[in-house]
CSV table of C-alpha atoms in Angstrom, one decimal:
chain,number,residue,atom,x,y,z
A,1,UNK,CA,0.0,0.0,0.0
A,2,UNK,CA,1.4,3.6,-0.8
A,3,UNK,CA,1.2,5.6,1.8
A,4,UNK,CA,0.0,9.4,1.5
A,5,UNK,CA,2.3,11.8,1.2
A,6,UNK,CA,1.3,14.9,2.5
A,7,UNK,CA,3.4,18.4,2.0
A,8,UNK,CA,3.7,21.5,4.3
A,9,UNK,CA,2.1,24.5,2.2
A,10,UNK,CA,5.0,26.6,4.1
A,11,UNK,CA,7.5,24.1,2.5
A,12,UNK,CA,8.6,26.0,-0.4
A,13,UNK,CA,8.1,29.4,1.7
A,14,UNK,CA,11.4,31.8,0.8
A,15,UNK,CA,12.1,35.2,2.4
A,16,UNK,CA,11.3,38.4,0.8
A,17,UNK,CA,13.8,39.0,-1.9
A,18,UNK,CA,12.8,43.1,-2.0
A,19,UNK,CA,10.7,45.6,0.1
A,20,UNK,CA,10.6,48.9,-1.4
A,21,UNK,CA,10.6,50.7,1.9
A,22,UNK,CA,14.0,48.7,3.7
A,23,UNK,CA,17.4,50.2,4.1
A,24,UNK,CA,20.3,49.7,1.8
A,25,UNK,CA,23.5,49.6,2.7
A,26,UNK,CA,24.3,53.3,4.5
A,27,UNK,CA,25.8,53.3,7.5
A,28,UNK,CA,24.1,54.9,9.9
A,29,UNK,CA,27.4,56.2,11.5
A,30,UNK,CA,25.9,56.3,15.4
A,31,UNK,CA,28.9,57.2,17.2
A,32,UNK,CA,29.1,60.6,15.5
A,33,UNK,CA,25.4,61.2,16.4
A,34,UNK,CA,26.7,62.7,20.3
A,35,UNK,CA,29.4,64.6,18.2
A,36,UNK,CA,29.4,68.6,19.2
A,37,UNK,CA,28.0,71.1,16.2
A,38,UNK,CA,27.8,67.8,13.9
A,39,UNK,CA,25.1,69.3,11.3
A,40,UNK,CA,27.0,72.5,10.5
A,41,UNK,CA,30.7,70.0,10.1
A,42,UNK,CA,29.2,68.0,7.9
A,43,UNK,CA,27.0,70.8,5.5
A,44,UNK,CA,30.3,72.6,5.8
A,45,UNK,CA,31.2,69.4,3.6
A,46,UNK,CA,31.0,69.5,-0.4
A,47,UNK,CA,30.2,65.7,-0.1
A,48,UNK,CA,27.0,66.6,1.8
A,49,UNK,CA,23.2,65.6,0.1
A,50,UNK,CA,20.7,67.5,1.9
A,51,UNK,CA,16.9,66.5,1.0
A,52,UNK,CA,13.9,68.0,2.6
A,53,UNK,CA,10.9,66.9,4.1
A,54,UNK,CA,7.3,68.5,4.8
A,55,UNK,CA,4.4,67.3,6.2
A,56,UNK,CA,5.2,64.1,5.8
A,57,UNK,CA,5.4,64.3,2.5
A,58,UNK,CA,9.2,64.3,0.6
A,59,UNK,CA,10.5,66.8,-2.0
A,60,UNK,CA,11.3,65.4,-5.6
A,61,UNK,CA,12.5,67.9,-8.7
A,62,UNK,CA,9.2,69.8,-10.1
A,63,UNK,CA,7.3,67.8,-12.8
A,64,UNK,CA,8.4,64.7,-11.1
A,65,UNK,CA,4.9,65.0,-9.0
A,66,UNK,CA,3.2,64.0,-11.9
A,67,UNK,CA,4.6,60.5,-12.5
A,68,UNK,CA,3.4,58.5,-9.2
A,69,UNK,CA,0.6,57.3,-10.8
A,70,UNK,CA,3.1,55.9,-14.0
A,71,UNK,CA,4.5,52.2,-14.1
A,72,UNK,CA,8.2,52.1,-15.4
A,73,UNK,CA,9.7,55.7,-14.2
A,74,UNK,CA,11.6,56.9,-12.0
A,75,UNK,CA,12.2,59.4,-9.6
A,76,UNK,CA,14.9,61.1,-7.4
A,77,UNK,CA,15.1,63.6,-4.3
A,78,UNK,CA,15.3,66.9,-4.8
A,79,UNK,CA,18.6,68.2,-3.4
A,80,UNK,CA,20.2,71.3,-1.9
A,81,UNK,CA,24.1,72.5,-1.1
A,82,UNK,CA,24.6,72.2,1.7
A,83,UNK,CA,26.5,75.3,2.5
A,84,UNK,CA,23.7,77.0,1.9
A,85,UNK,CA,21.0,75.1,4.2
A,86,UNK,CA,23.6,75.5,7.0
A,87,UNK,CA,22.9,79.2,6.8
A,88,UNK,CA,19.5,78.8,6.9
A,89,UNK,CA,18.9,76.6,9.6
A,90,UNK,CA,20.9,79.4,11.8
A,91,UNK,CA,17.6,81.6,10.4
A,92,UNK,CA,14.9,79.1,10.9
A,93,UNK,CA,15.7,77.3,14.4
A,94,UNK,CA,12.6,75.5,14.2
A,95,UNK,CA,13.4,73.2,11.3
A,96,UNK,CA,14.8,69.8,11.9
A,97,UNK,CA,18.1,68.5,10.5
A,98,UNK,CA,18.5,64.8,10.6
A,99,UNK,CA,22.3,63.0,9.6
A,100,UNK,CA,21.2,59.6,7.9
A,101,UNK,CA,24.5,58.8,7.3
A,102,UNK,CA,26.8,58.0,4.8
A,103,UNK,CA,28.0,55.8,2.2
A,104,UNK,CA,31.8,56.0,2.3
A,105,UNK,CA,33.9,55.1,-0.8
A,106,UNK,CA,35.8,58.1,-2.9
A,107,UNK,CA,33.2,60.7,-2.5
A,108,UNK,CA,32.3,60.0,1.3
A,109,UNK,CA,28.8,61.5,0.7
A,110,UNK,CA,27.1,61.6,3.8
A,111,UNK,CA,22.8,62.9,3.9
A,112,UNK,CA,21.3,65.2,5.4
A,113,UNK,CA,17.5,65.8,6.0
A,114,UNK,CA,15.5,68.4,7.0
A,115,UNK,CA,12.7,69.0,8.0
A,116,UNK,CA,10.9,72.7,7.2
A,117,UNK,CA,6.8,71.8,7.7
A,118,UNK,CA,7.1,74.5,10.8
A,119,UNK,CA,9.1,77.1,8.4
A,120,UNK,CA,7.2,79.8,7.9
A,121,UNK,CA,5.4,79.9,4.2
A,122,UNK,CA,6.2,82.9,2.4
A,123,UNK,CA,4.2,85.7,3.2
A,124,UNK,CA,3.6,84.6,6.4
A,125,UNK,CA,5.5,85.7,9.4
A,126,UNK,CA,7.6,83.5,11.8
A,127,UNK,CA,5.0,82.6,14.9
A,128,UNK,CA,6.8,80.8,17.9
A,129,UNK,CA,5.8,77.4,18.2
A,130,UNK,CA,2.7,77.4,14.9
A,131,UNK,CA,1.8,73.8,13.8
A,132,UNK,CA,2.0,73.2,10.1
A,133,UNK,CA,-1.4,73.0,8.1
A,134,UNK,CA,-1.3,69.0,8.5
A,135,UNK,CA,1.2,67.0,8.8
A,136,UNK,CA,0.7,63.1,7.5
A,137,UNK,CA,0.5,60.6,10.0
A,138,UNK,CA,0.4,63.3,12.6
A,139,UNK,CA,-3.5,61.7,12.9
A,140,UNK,CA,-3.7,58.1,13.3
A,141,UNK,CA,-5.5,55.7,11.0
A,142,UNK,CA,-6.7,53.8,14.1
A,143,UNK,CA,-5.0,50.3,12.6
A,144,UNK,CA,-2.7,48.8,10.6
A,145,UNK,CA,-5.4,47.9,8.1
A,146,UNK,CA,-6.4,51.6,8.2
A,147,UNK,CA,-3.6,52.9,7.1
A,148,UNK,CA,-2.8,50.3,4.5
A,149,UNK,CA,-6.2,51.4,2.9
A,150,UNK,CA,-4.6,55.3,2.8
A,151,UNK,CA,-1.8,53.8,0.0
A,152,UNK,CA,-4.7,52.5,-2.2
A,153,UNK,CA,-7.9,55.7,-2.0
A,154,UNK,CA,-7.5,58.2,-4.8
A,155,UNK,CA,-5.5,56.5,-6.6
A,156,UNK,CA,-2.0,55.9,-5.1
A,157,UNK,CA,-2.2,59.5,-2.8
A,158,UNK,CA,0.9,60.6,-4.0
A,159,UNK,CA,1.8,63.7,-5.0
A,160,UNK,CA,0.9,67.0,-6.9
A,161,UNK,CA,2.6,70.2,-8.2
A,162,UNK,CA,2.7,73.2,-5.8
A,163,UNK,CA,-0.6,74.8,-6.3
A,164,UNK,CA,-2.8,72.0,-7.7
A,165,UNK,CA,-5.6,71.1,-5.9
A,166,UNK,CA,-7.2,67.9,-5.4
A,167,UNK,CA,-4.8,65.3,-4.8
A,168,UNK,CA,-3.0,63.8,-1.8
A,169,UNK,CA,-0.5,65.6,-1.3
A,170,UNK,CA,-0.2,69.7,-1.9
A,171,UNK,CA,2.7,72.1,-1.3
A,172,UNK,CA,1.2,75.5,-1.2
A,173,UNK,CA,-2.0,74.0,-0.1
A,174,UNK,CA,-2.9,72.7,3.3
A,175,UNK,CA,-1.1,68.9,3.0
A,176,UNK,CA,-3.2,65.4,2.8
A,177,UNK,CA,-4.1,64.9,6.2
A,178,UNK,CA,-5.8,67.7,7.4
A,179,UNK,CA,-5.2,67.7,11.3
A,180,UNK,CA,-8.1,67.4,13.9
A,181,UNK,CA,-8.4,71.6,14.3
A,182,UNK,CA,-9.8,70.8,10.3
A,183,UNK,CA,-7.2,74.2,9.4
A,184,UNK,CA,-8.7,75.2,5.7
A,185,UNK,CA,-6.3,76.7,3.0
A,186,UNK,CA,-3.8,79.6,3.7
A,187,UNK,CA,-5.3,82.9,3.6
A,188,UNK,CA,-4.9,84.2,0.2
A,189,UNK,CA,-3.3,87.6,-0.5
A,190,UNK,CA,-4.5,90.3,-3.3
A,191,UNK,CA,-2.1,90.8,-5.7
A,192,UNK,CA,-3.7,93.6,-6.7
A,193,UNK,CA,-3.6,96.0,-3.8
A,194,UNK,CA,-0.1,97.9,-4.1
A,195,UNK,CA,1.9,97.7,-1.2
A,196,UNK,CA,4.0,100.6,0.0
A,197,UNK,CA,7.7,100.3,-0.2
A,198,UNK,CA,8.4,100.8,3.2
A,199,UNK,CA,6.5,97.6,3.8
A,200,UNK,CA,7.6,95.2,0.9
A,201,UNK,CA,7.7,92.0,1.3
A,202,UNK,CA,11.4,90.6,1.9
A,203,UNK,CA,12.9,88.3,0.0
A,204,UNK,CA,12.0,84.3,0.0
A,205,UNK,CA,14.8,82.4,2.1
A,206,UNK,CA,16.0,79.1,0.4
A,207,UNK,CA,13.8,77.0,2.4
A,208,UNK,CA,10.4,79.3,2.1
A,209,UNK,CA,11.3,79.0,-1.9
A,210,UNK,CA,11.8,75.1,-1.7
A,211,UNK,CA,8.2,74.6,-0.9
A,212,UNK,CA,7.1,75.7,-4.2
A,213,UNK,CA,10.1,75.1,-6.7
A,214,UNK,CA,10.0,71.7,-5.8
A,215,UNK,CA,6.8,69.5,-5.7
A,216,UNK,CA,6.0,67.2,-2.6
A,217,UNK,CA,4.7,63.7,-2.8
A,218,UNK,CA,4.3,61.5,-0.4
A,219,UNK,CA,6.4,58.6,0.4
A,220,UNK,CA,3.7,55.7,-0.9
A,221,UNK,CA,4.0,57.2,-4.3
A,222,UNK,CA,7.7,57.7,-4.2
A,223,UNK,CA,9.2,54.9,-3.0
A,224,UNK,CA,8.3,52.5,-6.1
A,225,UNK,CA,10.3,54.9,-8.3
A,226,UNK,CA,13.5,55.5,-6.9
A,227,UNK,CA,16.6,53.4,-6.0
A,228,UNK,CA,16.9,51.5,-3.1
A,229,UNK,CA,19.4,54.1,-1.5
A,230,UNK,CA,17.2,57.1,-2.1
A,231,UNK,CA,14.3,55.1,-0.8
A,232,UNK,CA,15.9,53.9,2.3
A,233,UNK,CA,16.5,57.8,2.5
A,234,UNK,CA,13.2,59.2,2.3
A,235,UNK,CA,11.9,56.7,4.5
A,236,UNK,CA,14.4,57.4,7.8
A,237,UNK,CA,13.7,61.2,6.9
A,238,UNK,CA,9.9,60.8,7.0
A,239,UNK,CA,9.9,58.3,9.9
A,240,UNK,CA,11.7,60.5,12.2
A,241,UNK,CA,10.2,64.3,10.6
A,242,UNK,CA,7.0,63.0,11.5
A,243,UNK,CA,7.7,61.7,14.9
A,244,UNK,CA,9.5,65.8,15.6
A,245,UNK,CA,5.9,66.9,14.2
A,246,UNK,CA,3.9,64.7,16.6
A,247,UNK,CA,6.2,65.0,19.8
A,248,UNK,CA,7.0,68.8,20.3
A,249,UNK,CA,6.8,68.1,24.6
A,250,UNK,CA,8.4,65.5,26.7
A,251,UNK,CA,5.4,63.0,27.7
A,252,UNK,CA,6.4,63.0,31.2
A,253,UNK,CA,6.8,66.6,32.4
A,254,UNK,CA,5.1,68.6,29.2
A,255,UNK,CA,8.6,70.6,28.8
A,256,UNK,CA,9.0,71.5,25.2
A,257,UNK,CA,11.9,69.5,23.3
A,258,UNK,CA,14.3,69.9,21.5
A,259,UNK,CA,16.5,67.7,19.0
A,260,UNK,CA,19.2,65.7,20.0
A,261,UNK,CA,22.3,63.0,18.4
A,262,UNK,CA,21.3,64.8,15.1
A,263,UNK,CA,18.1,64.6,15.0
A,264,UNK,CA,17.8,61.0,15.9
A,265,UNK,CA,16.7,62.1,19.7
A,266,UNK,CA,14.3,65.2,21.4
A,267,UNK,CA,16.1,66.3,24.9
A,268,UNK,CA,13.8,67.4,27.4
A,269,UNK,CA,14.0,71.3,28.3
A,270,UNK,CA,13.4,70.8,31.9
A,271,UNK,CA,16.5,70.8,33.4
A,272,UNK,CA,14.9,70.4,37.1
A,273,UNK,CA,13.3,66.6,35.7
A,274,UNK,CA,17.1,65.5,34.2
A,275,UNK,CA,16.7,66.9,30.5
A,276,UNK,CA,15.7,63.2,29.7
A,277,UNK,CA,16.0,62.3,26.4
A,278,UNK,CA,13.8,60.6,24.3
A,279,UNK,CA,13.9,58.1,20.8
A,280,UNK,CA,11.4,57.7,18.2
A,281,UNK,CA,8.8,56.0,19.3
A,282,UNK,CA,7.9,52.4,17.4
A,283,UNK,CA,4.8,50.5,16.9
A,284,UNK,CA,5.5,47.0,16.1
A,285,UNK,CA,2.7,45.4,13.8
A,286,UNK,CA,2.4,41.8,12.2
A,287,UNK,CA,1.0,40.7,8.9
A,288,UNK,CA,0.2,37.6,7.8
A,289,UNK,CA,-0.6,35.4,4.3
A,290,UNK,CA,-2.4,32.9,5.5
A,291,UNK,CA,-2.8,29.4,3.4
A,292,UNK,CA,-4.9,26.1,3.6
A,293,UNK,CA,-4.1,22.4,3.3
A,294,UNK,CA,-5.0,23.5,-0.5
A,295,UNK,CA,-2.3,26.2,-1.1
A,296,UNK,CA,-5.3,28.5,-1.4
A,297,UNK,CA,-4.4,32.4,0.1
A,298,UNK,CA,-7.5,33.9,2.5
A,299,UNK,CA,-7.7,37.4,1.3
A,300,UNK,CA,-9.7,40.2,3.2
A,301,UNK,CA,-11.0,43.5,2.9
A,302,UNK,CA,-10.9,45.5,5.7
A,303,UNK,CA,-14.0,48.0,6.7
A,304,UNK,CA,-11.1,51.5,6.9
A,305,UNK,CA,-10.7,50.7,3.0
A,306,UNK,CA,-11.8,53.2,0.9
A,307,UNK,CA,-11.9,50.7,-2.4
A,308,UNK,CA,-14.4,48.5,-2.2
A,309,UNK,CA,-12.5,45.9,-4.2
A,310,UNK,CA,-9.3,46.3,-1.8
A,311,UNK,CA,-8.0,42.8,-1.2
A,312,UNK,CA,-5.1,42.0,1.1
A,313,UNK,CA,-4.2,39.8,3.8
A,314,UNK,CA,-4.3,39.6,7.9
A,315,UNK,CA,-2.5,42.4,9.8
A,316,UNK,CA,-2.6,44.1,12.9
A,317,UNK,CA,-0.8,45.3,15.6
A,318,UNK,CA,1.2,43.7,18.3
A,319,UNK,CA,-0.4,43.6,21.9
A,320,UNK,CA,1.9,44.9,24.9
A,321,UNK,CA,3.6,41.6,26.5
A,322,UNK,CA,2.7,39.6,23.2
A,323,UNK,CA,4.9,37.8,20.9
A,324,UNK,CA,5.3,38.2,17.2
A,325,UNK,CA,3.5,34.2,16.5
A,326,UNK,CA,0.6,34.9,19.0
A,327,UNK,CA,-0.4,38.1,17.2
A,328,UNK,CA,-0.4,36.5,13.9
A,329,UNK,CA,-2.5,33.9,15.4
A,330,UNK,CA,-4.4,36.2,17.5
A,331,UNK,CA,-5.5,38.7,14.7
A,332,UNK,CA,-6.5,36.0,12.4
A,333,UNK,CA,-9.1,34.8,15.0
A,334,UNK,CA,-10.1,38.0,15.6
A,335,UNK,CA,-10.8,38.7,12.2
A,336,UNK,CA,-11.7,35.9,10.5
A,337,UNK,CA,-12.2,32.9,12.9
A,338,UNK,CA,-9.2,31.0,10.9
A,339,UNK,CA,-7.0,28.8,13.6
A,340,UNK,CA,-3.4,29.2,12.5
A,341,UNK,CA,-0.9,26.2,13.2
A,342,UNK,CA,2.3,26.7,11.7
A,343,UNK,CA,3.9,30.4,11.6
A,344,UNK,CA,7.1,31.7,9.0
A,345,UNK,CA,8.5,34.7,9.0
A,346,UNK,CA,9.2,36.2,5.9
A,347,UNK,CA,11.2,39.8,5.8
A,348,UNK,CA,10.1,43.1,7.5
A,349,UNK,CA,9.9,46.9,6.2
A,350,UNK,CA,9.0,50.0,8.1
A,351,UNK,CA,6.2,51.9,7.4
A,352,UNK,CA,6.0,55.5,9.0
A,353,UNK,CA,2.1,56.0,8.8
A,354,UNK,CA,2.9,57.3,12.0
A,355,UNK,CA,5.1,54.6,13.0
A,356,UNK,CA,4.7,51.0,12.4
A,357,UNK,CA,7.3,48.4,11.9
A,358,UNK,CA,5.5,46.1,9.3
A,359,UNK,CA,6.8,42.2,10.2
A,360,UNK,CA,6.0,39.9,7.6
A,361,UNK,CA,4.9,35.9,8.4
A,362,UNK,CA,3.4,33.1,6.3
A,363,UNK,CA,1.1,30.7,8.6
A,364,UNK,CA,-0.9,27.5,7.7
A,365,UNK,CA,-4.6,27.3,8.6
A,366,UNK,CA,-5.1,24.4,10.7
A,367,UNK,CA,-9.5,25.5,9.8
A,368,UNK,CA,-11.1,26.8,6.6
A,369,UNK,CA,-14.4,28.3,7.8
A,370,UNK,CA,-14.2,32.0,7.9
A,371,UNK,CA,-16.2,33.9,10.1
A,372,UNK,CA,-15.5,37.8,9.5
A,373,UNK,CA,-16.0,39.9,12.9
A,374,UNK,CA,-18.4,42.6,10.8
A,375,UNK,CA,-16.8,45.2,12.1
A,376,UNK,CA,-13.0,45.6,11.1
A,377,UNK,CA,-13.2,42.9,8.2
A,378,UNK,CA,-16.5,42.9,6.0
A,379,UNK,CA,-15.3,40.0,4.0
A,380,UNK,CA,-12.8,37.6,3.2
A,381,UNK,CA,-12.3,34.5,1.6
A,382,UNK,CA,-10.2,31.7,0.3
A,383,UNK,CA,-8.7,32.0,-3.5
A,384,UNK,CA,-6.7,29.5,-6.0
A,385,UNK,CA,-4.3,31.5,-7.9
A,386,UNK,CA,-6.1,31.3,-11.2
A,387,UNK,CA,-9.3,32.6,-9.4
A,388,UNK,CA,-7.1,35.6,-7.9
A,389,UNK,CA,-5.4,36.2,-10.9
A,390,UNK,CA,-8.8,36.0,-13.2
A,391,UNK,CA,-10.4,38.6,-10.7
A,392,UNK,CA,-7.8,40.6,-10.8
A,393,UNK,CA,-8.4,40.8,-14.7
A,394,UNK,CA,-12.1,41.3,-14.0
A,395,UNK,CA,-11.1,44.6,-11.4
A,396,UNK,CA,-13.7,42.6,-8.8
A,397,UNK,CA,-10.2,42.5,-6.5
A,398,UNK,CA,-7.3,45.4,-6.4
A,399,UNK,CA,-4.0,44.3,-5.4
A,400,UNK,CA,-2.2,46.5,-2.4
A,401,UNK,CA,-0.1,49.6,-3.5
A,402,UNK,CA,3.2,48.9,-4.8
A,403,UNK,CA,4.9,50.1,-1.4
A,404,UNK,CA,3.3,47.8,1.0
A,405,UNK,CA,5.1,44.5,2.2
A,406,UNK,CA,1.5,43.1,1.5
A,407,UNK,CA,1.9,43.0,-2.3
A,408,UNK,CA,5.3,41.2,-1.9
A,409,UNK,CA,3.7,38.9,0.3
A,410,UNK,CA,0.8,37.8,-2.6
A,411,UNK,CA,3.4,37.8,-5.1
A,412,UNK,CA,5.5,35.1,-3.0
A,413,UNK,CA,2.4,33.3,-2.7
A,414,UNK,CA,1.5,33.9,-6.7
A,415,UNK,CA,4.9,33.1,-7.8
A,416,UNK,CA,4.9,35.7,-10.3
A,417,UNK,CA,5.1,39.7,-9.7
A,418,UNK,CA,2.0,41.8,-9.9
């Protein structure tokens, strides 16, 4: 008698070869971080790349703004000399320079963010302490899934040329997220009404003319068009602009802060509580492809979604005192009523929407009768890969964005890219 063979549908599971949003190979150089006046040695440095950050959103050359939405280009940061943004930064103390690090070699080029969403626009005047018009991922999307679904509404909200209206991301215009104070559009000015010499406007600064010669899109649209390096780049510079934006006073005392090791850190004011100092803050999250006895992938679409035909798979985030395999296990109950046996891990990316550490896992279903909660997942259900790929044709499913670990994690399952 032959006996049955059966085989593990995690056999053939491999790690993620690529995630658009991981680091490449700088080095984050983290013993000069404590180094006295660091930002100033290194713009003093021709090898210096500074790029700039607002809102949340990056800044590309103009006329790149228009080509998130395009398969097959590509795009780059918009740079600045550095000698130039050292004097500036003197003028505007309440931007935020960040040292990413460097690449060594020849050139030595090290990077250089910073971060001007609390520079004042021009026009305006320079008010202690004014928020920004919105700043991405200062407002929370409530869950993983939530903000998965932000990558996938309107398109791929990415980016738009200073002074469009209607998209994602603006520069003159307040940016995507509007905050909870629901701030409308900067008050506009007459052009028309002559204004007395004594009283002319000054000049734009580097940084107040950066926010319209160069457009602004946001880091979901970028990311799938530039180079590993530059990606890894605009995605430290985003992670750690918007944690500056959403941290401005020392959750123990309520001292103001102010940043520290080069931007990597906020010290405390308060000298009588210690000057503490702080790190960025990080929200671990799991997400997992789940698969049957029958190879089949459960797909879901969650309730925060926008697109009705949004499929992806299970994710959520990681309980306090809970390990990485319980919350896989844990969220697909929750959400589906699937037991899961046997948990993989597959690769991990960041993703900064505020601050989530996205950690990839393949698990085996040990049941097949899916029970969606009602609430955070409306549906969900089992597919072959011919059935996901023919309603992918048919536009009844939409894959995830192109800069979410989820896509990478169906195409491992698909064995084929989207």
């Amino acid at each position: 008698m032959t006996a049955d063979i059966h085989f593990s549908p995690l056999a053939l599971t491999r790690a993620l070869p690529f995630l658009p949003l991981a680091q490449g190979d700088i080095d984050y150089q983290v013993d000069r971080r404590g180094e006295p006046d660091l930002i100033n040695t290194l713009l003093a440095d021709p090898a210096a790349k500074v790029v700039l950050t607002r809102g949340g959103l990056v800044a590309v050359p103009r006329g790149q703004g228009d080509l998130v939405d395009y398969e097959n280009v590509k795009m780059r940061l918009a740079t600045l000399p550095g000698a130039y943004v050292g004097e500036e930064l003197r003028r505007y103390p309440e931007a935020v320079a960040m040292f990413l690090g460097s690449y060594g070699g020849v050139r030595g080029e090290c990077v250089i963010a910073v971060d001007i969403s609390r520079v004042p626009e021009i026009g305006e005047g320079a008010v202690p302490g004014a928020q920004p018009n919105g700043v991405l991922g200062v407002q929370d999307a409530g869950t993983v899934d939530g903000a998965m679904g932000l990558a996938n509404a309107n398109g791929n909200a990415a980016g738009k040329r200073a002074g469009e209206s209607g998209g994602a991301a603006e520069s003159a215009a307040p940016f995507g997220v509007p905050d909870s104070a629901g701030q409308g559009a900067d008050d506009a000015f007459d052009e028309s009404v002559s204004t007395p010499a004594s009283h002319a406007a000054p000049k734009p600064t580097l940084l107040q003319q950066a926010v319209t010669r160069f457009d602004w899109v946001d880091l979901r649209g970028f990311a799938p068009h530039a180079n590993a390096r530059e990606a890894g780049q605009a995605t430290s510079a985003v992670t750690l602009s918007i944690w500056h934006s959403r941290q401005r006073f020392c959750p123990t005392c309520g001292a103001p802060v102010l940043p520290s090791f080069a931007g990597w850190a906020q010290r405390c004011s308060n000298q009588a509580d210690g000057n503490r100092i702080l790190f960025p803050r990080v929200e671990p999250a799991v997400i997992t492809a789940v698969v049957d006895g029958q190879d089949r992938l459960l797909l879901q679409h969650n309730a925060a979604w926008k697109d009705p035909n949004l499929y992806s798979v299970s994710a959520g985030f990681v309980e306090a005192g809970e390990n990485l395999e319980h919350a896989c296990r844990r969220e697909a109950r929750e959400e589906t009523g699937i037991q899961l046996g046997e948990v993989r891990y597959l690769g991990s990316q960041p993703w900064p929407f505020p601050a989530s550490l996205m950690m990839a896992f393949k698990a085996h279903a040990i049941t097949t009768d899916v029970h969606v909660d009602g609430s955070e997942t409306v549906t969900a259900r089992w597919v072959t890969r011919d059935e996901y790929t023919a309603e992918l044709i048919a536009g009844r499913m939409v894959a995830p964005g192109r800069a979410t670990i989820a896509r990478y994690m169906i195409e491992e399952w698909l064995g084929r890219e989207l």
